[in-house]
Amino acid sequence: EKAIPYLQQSIKLAKEAEDFFTMANSLNTLGDIYKKRKEYVKALDYYVEGKNICEKSEDVQGALIAKLSIATLYTTINKLDEAEKITLECLKLSQELGTPENTQSAYNNLADIYDKQNKPILAYRAYKKFINLKDSINSAAGQKDMVKHEMSFEFEKKEAAVKADKEKKDALAAAESKRQKLITTAVSVGLFLVMVLDVIVYRNLQNNKKKNKIIEEQKRLVEHKNKEITD
């Protein structure tokens, strides 16, 4: 019940955005909901509308999924001839597209159809192919997960090596930066001390000049007095 208004809103927004994939997907999901509620007419309407949108937007796989939904609905309501016809079309198309999941769904639906038609041999063959595909898909998924795990492990290992190398470089850079700062600070302090020493020396020189000038002046006065006394 809660899903329906959200899906209807999704369809509305997807239509405005011309997002045909989302629109068809939401319509198909609405069809599934009404099928579960056994409102088969509404479910079929949504499935057909979704299929038409997929065909219009040339989404072959989306159309295939919608047709499979229609076929399973016909199987549920015992329109078995129509269900078989559509399912066989879907089976052929899924094999041409190379989509094993859709092929698996088609065989599963065929097994149900033949079981309802009281054709046990055909039902058994279809179900056997369904099981074989299921095992194959699970095996492929397992291999895919294993490869993904190995790739993830290799990536993490490389990432760790890169991180360690970066940390080493950062540590060296930080040490070099610290060394440069120490050198800069030492040079700055040294220059400051030299400036202070220059100021002290300059002041001492100025003071000495003043003292020498006073001494010269006193010497000159003494000589002048001595000359006067002598005279």
mmCIF file of C-alpha atoms in Angstrom:
data_model
loop_
_atom_site.group_PDB
_atom_site.id
_atom_site.type_symbol
_atom_site.label_atom_id
_atom_site.label_comp_id
_atom_site.label_asym_id
_atom_site.label_seq_id
_atom_site.Cartn_x
_atom_site.Cartn_y
_atom_site.Cartn_z
ATOM 1 C CA GLU A 1 0.000 0.000 0.000
ATOM 2 C CA LYS A 2 2.786 2.428 0.906
ATOM 3 C CA ALA A 3 4.755 1.630 -2.252
ATOM 4 C CA ILE A 4 1.952 2.531 -4.689
ATOM 5 C CA PRO A 5 1.859 6.368 -4.235
ATOM 6 C CA TYR A 6 5.661 6.552 -4.374
ATOM 7 C CA LEU A 7 5.736 4.560 -7.597
ATOM 8 C CA GLN A 8 3.001 6.740 -9.098
ATOM 9 C CA GLN A 9 5.008 9.835 -8.153
ATOM 10 C CA SER A 10 8.111 8.220 -9.657
ATOM 11 C CA ILE A 11 6.239 7.610 -12.935
ATOM 12 C CA LYS A 12 5.050 11.223 -13.011
ATOM 13 C CA LEU A 13 8.531 12.649 -12.395
ATOM 14 C CA ALA A 14 10.156 10.219 -14.850
ATOM 15 C CA LYS A 15 7.631 11.242 -17.511
ATOM 16 C CA GLU A 16 8.448 14.930 -16.979
ATOM 17 C CA ALA A 17 12.177 14.156 -17.177
ATOM 18 C CA GLU A 18 11.673 11.807 -20.157
ATOM 19 C CA ASP A 19 13.430 9.100 -18.141
ATOM 20 C CA PHE A 20 11.860 6.113 -19.899
ATOM 21 C CA PHE A 21 13.931 3.507 -18.037
ATOM 22 C CA THR A 22 12.691 4.645 -14.608
ATOM 23 C CA MET A 23 9.142 5.025 -15.906
ATOM 24 C CA ALA A 24 9.068 1.467 -17.326
ATOM 25 C CA ASN A 25 10.698 0.037 -14.193
ATOM 26 C CA SER A 26 8.147 1.740 -11.928
ATOM 27 C CA LEU A 27 5.247 0.546 -14.115
ATOM 28 C CA ASN A 28 6.551 -3.024 -13.986
ATOM 29 C CA THR A 29 6.881 -2.822 -10.195
ATOM 30 C CA LEU A 30 3.300 -1.543 -9.931
ATOM 31 C CA GLY A 31 2.238 -4.506 -12.061
ATOM 32 C CA ASP A 32 4.005 -6.843 -9.608
ATOM 33 C CA ILE A 33 2.169 -5.239 -6.675
ATOM 34 C CA TYR A 34 -1.268 -5.587 -8.274
ATOM 35 C CA LYS A 35 -0.419 -9.163 -9.285
ATOM 36 C CA LYS A 36 0.328 -9.965 -5.626
ATOM 37 C CA ARG A 37 -2.985 -8.356 -4.716
ATOM 38 C CA LYS A 38 -4.640 -10.559 -7.368
ATOM 39 C CA GLU A 39 -5.868 -7.491 -9.251
ATOM 40 C CA TYR A 40 -4.810 -9.062 -12.528
ATOM 41 C CA VAL A 41 -6.446 -6.593 -14.928
ATOM 42 C CA LYS A 42 -4.623 -3.632 -13.365
ATOM 43 C CA ALA A 43 -1.395 -5.621 -13.223
ATOM 44 C CA LEU A 44 -1.648 -6.471 -16.926
ATOM 45 C CA ASP A 45 -2.348 -2.824 -17.819
ATOM 46 C CA TYR A 46 0.804 -1.687 -16.035
ATOM 47 C CA TYR A 47 2.922 -4.471 -17.578
ATOM 48 C CA VAL A 48 1.692 -3.632 -21.088
ATOM 49 C CA GLU A 49 2.237 0.102 -20.581
ATOM 50 C CA GLY A 50 5.782 -0.562 -19.367
ATOM 51 C CA LYS A 51 6.455 -2.838 -22.348
ATOM 52 C CA ASN A 52 5.175 -0.206 -24.790
ATOM 53 C CA ILE A 53 7.433 2.470 -23.269
ATOM 54 C CA CYS A 54 10.454 0.141 -23.529
ATOM 55 C CA GLU A 55 9.687 -0.646 -27.167
ATOM 56 C CA LYS A 56 9.190 3.045 -27.921
ATOM 57 C CA SER A 57 12.537 3.941 -26.309
ATOM 58 C CA GLU A 58 14.205 0.916 -27.973
ATOM 59 C CA ASP A 59 15.042 -0.647 -24.586
ATOM 60 C CA VAL A 60 15.098 -4.260 -25.775
ATOM 61 C CA GLN A 61 15.987 -5.815 -22.427
ATOM 62 C CA GLY A 62 13.398 -3.720 -20.584
ATOM 63 C CA ALA A 63 10.758 -4.866 -23.070
ATOM 64 C CA LEU A 64 11.900 -8.462 -22.557
ATOM 65 C CA ILE A 65 11.474 -8.187 -18.773
ATOM 66 C CA ALA A 66 8.004 -6.652 -19.217
ATOM 67 C CA LYS A 67 6.992 -9.464 -21.618
ATOM 68 C CA LEU A 68 8.208 -12.074 -19.129
ATOM 69 C CA SER A 69 6.057 -10.384 -16.467
ATOM 70 C CA ILE A 70 3.049 -10.575 -18.822
ATOM 71 C CA ALA A 71 3.798 -14.241 -19.538
ATOM 72 C CA THR A 72 3.989 -15.151 -15.833
ATOM 73 C CA LEU A 73 0.730 -13.264 -15.224
ATOM 74 C CA TYR A 74 -0.990 -15.259 -17.984
ATOM 75 C CA THR A 75 0.391 -18.431 -16.374
ATOM 76 C CA THR A 76 -1.067 -17.381 -13.009
ATOM 77 C CA ILE A 77 -4.536 -16.767 -14.483
ATOM 78 C CA ASN A 78 -4.320 -19.982 -16.582
ATOM 79 C CA LYS A 79 -4.164 -18.331 -20.001
ATOM 80 C CA LEU A 80 -1.625 -21.002 -20.760
ATOM 81 C CA ASP A 81 -1.541 -20.880 -24.572
ATOM 82 C CA GLU A 82 -0.844 -17.133 -24.580
ATOM 83 C CA ALA A 83 1.634 -17.581 -21.722
ATOM 84 C CA GLU A 84 3.511 -20.303 -23.629
ATOM 85 C CA LYS A 85 3.644 -18.263 -26.847
ATOM 86 C CA ILE A 86 5.027 -15.139 -25.114
ATOM 87 C CA THR A 87 7.446 -17.162 -22.952
ATOM 88 C CA LEU A 88 8.921 -18.932 -26.002
ATOM 89 C CA GLU A 89 9.395 -15.519 -27.676
ATOM 90 C CA CYS A 90 11.125 -14.257 -24.523
ATOM 91 C CA LEU A 91 13.290 -17.383 -24.363
ATOM 92 C CA LYS A 92 14.505 -16.876 -27.917
ATOM 93 C CA LEU A 93 15.167 -13.161 -27.361
ATOM 94 C CA SER A 94 16.996 -13.695 -24.062
ATOM 95 C CA GLN A 95 19.267 -16.287 -25.707
ATOM 96 C CA GLU A 96 19.986 -13.857 -28.553
ATOM 97 C CA LEU A 97 20.760 -11.064 -26.063
ATOM 98 C CA GLY A 98 22.851 -13.401 -23.897
ATOM 99 C CA THR A 99 21.014 -12.637 -20.649
ATOM 100 C CA PRO A 100 21.049 -15.894 -18.623
ATOM 101 C CA GLU A 101 18.889 -14.491 -15.813
ATOM 102 C CA ASN A 102 16.046 -13.811 -18.268
ATOM 103 C CA THR A 103 16.572 -17.203 -19.912
ATOM 104 C CA GLN A 104 16.339 -18.797 -16.471
ATOM 105 C CA SER A 105 13.054 -16.954 -15.758
ATOM 106 C CA ALA A 106 11.649 -18.084 -19.118
ATOM 107 C CA TYR A 107 12.477 -21.756 -18.443
ATOM 108 C CA ASN A 108 10.983 -21.502 -14.951
ATOM 109 C CA ASN A 109 7.741 -20.108 -16.381
ATOM 110 C CA LEU A 110 7.691 -22.783 -19.103
ATOM 111 C CA ALA A 111 8.023 -25.473 -16.418
ATOM 112 C CA ASP A 112 4.976 -24.014 -14.636
ATOM 113 C CA ILE A 113 3.008 -23.819 -17.910
ATOM 114 C CA TYR A 114 3.774 -27.419 -18.903
ATOM 115 C CA ASP A 115 3.009 -28.611 -15.388
ATOM 116 C CA LYS A 116 -0.414 -26.942 -15.559
ATOM 117 C CA GLN A 117 -0.953 -28.384 -19.054
ATOM 118 C CA ASN A 118 -0.181 -31.838 -17.623
ATOM 119 C CA LYS A 119 2.911 -32.274 -19.794
ATOM 120 C CA PRO A 120 5.339 -33.711 -17.209
ATOM 121 C CA ILE A 121 8.169 -34.531 -19.633
ATOM 122 C CA LEU A 122 8.257 -31.002 -21.083
ATOM 123 C CA ALA A 123 7.875 -29.564 -17.559
ATOM 124 C CA TYR A 124 10.797 -31.699 -16.326
ATOM 125 C CA ARG A 125 13.028 -30.659 -19.267
ATOM 126 C CA ALA A 126 12.230 -26.971 -18.785
ATOM 127 C CA TYR A 127 12.782 -27.182 -15.025
ATOM 128 C CA LYS A 128 16.057 -29.061 -15.506
ATOM 129 C CA LYS A 129 17.322 -26.283 -17.794
ATOM 130 C CA PHE A 130 16.144 -23.752 -15.203
ATOM 131 C CA ILE A 131 18.164 -25.550 -12.463
ATOM 132 C CA ASN A 132 21.258 -25.898 -14.693
ATOM 133 C CA LEU A 133 21.148 -22.185 -15.497
ATOM 134 C CA LYS A 134 20.618 -21.349 -11.836
ATOM 135 C CA ASP A 135 23.718 -23.373 -10.879
ATOM 136 C CA SER A 136 25.678 -21.789 -13.730
ATOM 137 C CA ILE A 137 24.636 -18.266 -12.731
ATOM 138 C CA ASN A 138 25.455 -18.936 -9.078
ATOM 139 C CA SER A 139 28.841 -20.370 -10.076
ATOM 140 C CA ALA A 140 29.552 -17.383 -12.313
ATOM 141 C CA ALA A 141 28.471 -15.046 -9.520
ATOM 142 C CA GLY A 142 30.758 -16.924 -7.128
ATOM 143 C CA GLN A 143 33.694 -16.633 -9.515
ATOM 144 C CA LYS A 144 32.894 -12.975 -10.052
ATOM 145 C CA ASP A 145 32.833 -12.388 -6.289
ATOM 146 C CA MET A 146 36.140 -14.260 -5.905
ATOM 147 C CA VAL A 147 37.785 -12.195 -8.665
ATOM 148 C CA LYS A 148 36.309 -9.057 -7.170
ATOM 149 C CA HIS A 149 37.688 -10.057 -3.754
ATOM 150 C CA GLU A 150 41.145 -10.763 -5.228
ATOM 151 C CA MET A 151 41.118 -7.465 -7.112
ATOM 152 C CA SER A 152 39.996 -5.678 -3.962
ATOM 153 C CA PHE A 153 42.817 -7.346 -1.995
ATOM 154 C CA GLU A 154 45.414 -6.358 -4.629
ATOM 155 C CA PHE A 155 44.036 -2.835 -4.729
ATOM 156 C CA GLU A 156 44.139 -2.553 -0.932
ATOM 157 C CA LYS A 157 47.712 -3.916 -0.912
ATOM 158 C CA LYS A 158 48.805 -1.385 -3.543
ATOM 159 C CA GLU A 159 46.900 1.346 -1.751
ATOM 160 C CA ALA A 160 48.660 0.445 1.520
ATOM 161 C CA ALA A 161 52.054 0.519 -0.248
ATOM 162 C CA VAL A 162 51.257 3.890 -1.814
ATOM 163 C CA LYS A 163 50.045 5.162 1.566
ATOM 164 C CA ALA A 164 53.224 3.935 3.306
ATOM 165 C CA ASP A 165 55.382 5.536 0.595
ATOM 166 C CA LYS A 166 53.431 8.764 0.907
ATOM 167 C CA GLU A 167 53.786 8.715 4.699
ATOM 168 C CA LYS A 168 57.531 8.144 4.324
ATOM 169 C CA LYS A 169 57.808 11.023 1.854
ATOM 170 C CA ASP A 170 55.653 13.218 4.102
ATOM 171 C CA ALA A 171 57.884 12.357 7.101
ATOM 172 C CA LEU A 172 61.015 13.211 5.104
ATOM 173 C CA ALA A 173 59.408 16.405 3.843
ATOM 174 C CA ALA A 174 58.370 17.314 7.405
ATOM 175 C CA ALA A 175 61.916 16.639 8.687
ATOM 176 C CA GLU A 176 63.398 18.708 5.850
ATOM 177 C CA SER A 177 60.902 21.479 6.522
ATOM 178 C CA LYS A 178 61.788 21.384 10.217
ATOM 179 C CA ARG A 179 65.511 21.508 9.354
ATOM 180 C CA GLN A 180 64.933 24.460 7.016
ATOM 181 C CA LYS A 181 62.950 26.234 9.726
ATOM 182 C CA LEU A 182 65.755 25.643 12.241
ATOM 183 C CA ILE A 183 68.337 26.966 9.750
ATOM 184 C CA THR A 184 66.143 29.980 8.959
ATOM 185 C CA THR A 185 65.623 30.647 12.686
ATOM 186 C CA ALA A 186 69.352 30.271 13.431
ATOM 187 C CA VAL A 187 70.302 32.593 10.557
ATOM 188 C CA SER A 188 67.665 35.123 11.654
ATOM 189 C CA VAL A 189 68.886 35.026 15.268
ATOM 190 C CA GLY A 190 72.492 35.304 14.066
ATOM 191 C CA LEU A 191 71.668 38.312 11.862
ATOM 192 C CA PHE A 192 69.772 39.911 14.752
ATOM 193 C CA LEU A 193 72.736 39.444 17.098
ATOM 194 C CA VAL A 194 75.102 40.897 14.485
ATOM 195 C CA MET A 195 72.801 43.914 14.136
ATOM 196 C CA VAL A 196 72.694 44.348 17.922
ATOM 197 C CA LEU A 197 76.511 44.066 18.055
ATOM 198 C CA ASP A 198 76.799 46.624 15.232
ATOM 199 C CA VAL A 199 74.572 49.016 17.155
ATOM 200 C CA ILE A 200 76.644 48.542 20.343
ATOM 201 C CA VAL A 201 79.926 49.046 18.458
ATOM 202 C CA TYR A 202 78.529 52.099 16.673
ATOM 203 C CA ARG A 203 77.390 53.644 19.957
ATOM 204 C CA ASN A 204 80.749 52.895 21.567
ATOM 205 C CA LEU A 205 82.507 54.534 18.646
ATOM 206 C CA GLN A 206 80.265 57.574 18.913
ATOM 207 C CA ASN A 207 80.880 57.773 22.667
ATOM 208 C CA ASN A 208 84.645 57.423 22.124
ATOM 209 C CA LYS A 209 84.553 60.184 19.534
ATOM 210 C CA LYS A 210 82.754 62.444 21.982
ATOM 211 C CA LYS A 211 85.258 61.612 24.746
ATOM 212 C CA ASN A 212 88.209 62.176 22.412
ATOM 213 C CA LYS A 213 86.709 65.499 21.371
ATOM 214 C CA ILE A 214 86.358 66.570 25.020
ATOM 215 C CA ILE A 215 89.938 65.456 25.757
ATOM 216 C CA GLU A 216 91.261 67.382 22.746
ATOM 217 C CA GLU A 217 89.313 70.447 23.848
ATOM 218 C CA GLN A 218 90.697 70.167 27.400
ATOM 219 C CA LYS A 219 94.219 69.607 26.047
ATOM 220 C CA ARG A 220 93.871 72.706 23.888
ATOM 221 C CA LEU A 221 92.666 74.766 26.904
ATOM 222 C CA VAL A 222 95.572 73.520 29.034
ATOM 223 C CA GLU A 223 98.092 74.406 26.336
ATOM 224 C CA HIS A 224 96.477 77.828 26.007
ATOM 225 C CA LYS A 225 96.743 78.378 29.792
ATOM 226 C CA ASN A 226 100.346 77.196 29.859
ATOM 227 C CA LYS A 227 101.183 79.638 27.079
ATOM 228 C CA GLU A 228 99.524 82.473 28.986
ATOM 229 C CA ILE A 229 101.437 81.558 32.161
ATOM 230 C CA THR A 230 104.648 81.314 30.218
ATOM 231 C CA ASP A 231 103.975 84.665 28.607
#
